[in-house]
Amino acid sequence: MEDWKKVLAQSITKPNDLAKQLGVDEKEVEDIVGPYPMRITPTVLATIKEKGDAIWKQVVPERIELDDIDAPDDPLEEDTDSPVPHLVHRYPDRVLLMVTNQCPIYCRFCTRKRLVGKPGFLKKGELDQAVAYLREHSEVRDVILSGGDPLLLPDYLIERILKALRSIPHLELIRFGTRVPGTLPQRITPELCEIVKQYHPIYMNLHFNHPDELTPEVKEACGHLADAGIPLGAQTVLLKGVNDDPEIMKRLMHELLLARVKPYYLYMADLTKGTNHFRTSVETGLKIMQALQGHTSGMAVPHFVIDAPGGGGKIPLLPGEYLLNLDEKGAVLKNYENKTYFYPQPSTTDNRELPMVGTSVSRDMCSAGAMDDYS
Ligand SMILES: *Cc1c(COP(=O)(O)O)cnc(C)c1O
Ligand code: SF4
């Protein structure tokens, strides 16, 4: 057996093992892992410092998950947007393909809590069906391998999938969405890197939520992927009690860059059943973005998005105050230090029809002293 499979097999999946390791109530955990499976890899277990800390909260089942009975199972309506099983085609030119429902850890806040970790996900022929759909749909130029976690598949299956996708001429990009490098770094083997780099351009977006996740061995695993020529992005979910704090978030973004990972998305948590105790206010997210933008490397600033309930897709949010006014004369702007600046429009009249809703301020403010800093 490959080394990483042995490590994965040492993960905590049973309530009595969790009780032994972390001293939680076995009975309580038993009720939860029926509907919502648990897995905690050795790497993640070693990162837990104390009861209820940021790593603990992400992986240790809590009774409150079962109290969340009124929430939807599939708030993003992914199932509605699936023309064939496990393929979500929501945007014009790209699709999300769930190639497995197994993950190295089962995040308690997972947006696909309805699916992950349960038996009997991918049925025979379904992957061929998805590939056939992609072959017929020449508008699709970007496919995201997701799940579950695609890097939990064995090497030969990853290779088979990449080969099948690369036989479709109009497919330009292949991306992986994965939490493996941060939770099961042993999986990032030289053999895996060797396979993946045959199918460039391949991108990976790695899931990280807290700076403590970036241990030396995790950073090394990220380095192997980067050395294989794979541009690495990070996806982070804003989670109450985990990272809903500007200082923690800034540390996370810095650690990611040190691991050669570029922050890509910061998500508001979804409304998924069993996860609502992790949600924070939108204002918390905006404050975090405000604390990053301009205050640290632009490379460290992710896009802050809400994946709209009902299948609207990702919608970007900016703290509203940067554009104070826009008219035919120019843009009144506020910078990260709350100073106001003016950017004059060019004298030509092209492209003046962009509607800017909700950014108007009174003309008085624009003409009377609000632009002291512009010269
Ligand atoms: C997030 C997502 C994508 C990719 O979105 P990008 O903004 O291009 O990263 C594609 N399809 C679905 C269904 C998604 O949820
Ligand atoms: S790794 Fe991703 S898909 Fe798997 S449980 Fe965590 S959030 Fe969900």
Coordinates of C-alpha atoms and ligand atoms in Angstrom, one line a residue, residues 76 78 88-91 94-96 112 142 144 175 205 235 264-265 267 307 314, ligand 1:
L76 CA -26.7 26.6 -4.1
E78 CA -26.3 22.4 -7.6
V88 CA -22.7 21.4 -12.4
H89 CA -23.0 23.6 -15.5
R90 CA -24.0 27.0 -14.1
Y91 CA -21.7 29.5 -15.9
R94 CA -17.0 26.4 -17.2
V95 CA -18.3 23.5 -15.2
L96 CA -17.7 21.8 -11.9
R112 CA -21.8 19.6 0.2
D142 CA -12.7 25.3 -18.2
I144 CA -13.1 22.2 -12.2
R175 CA -8.5 23.0 -12.2
N205 CA -7.2 25.8 -5.7
Q235 CA -10.0 29.2 -1.2
Y264 CA -8.1 33.5 -4.6
Y265 CA -11.5 33.4 -2.9
Y267 CA -16.4 32.9 0.8
D307 CA -22.2 32.2 -3.6
K314 CA -20.4 33.8 -6.9
Ligands
LIG1 C1 -17.2 28.3 -8.2 C2 -17.7 27.6 -9.4 C3 -17.2 27.7 -10.7 C4 -15.9 28.4 -10.9 O1 -16.0 29.8 -10.7 P1 -14.8 30.8 -10.9 O2 -15.3 32.1 -10.5 O3 -14.5 30.7 -12.4 O4 -13.6 30.3 -10.1 C5 -17.8 27.0 -11.7 N1 -18.9 26.4 -11.5 C6 -19.5 26.3 -10.3 C7 -20.8 25.5 -10.2 C8 -19.0 26.9 -9.2 O5 -19.5 26.8 -8.0

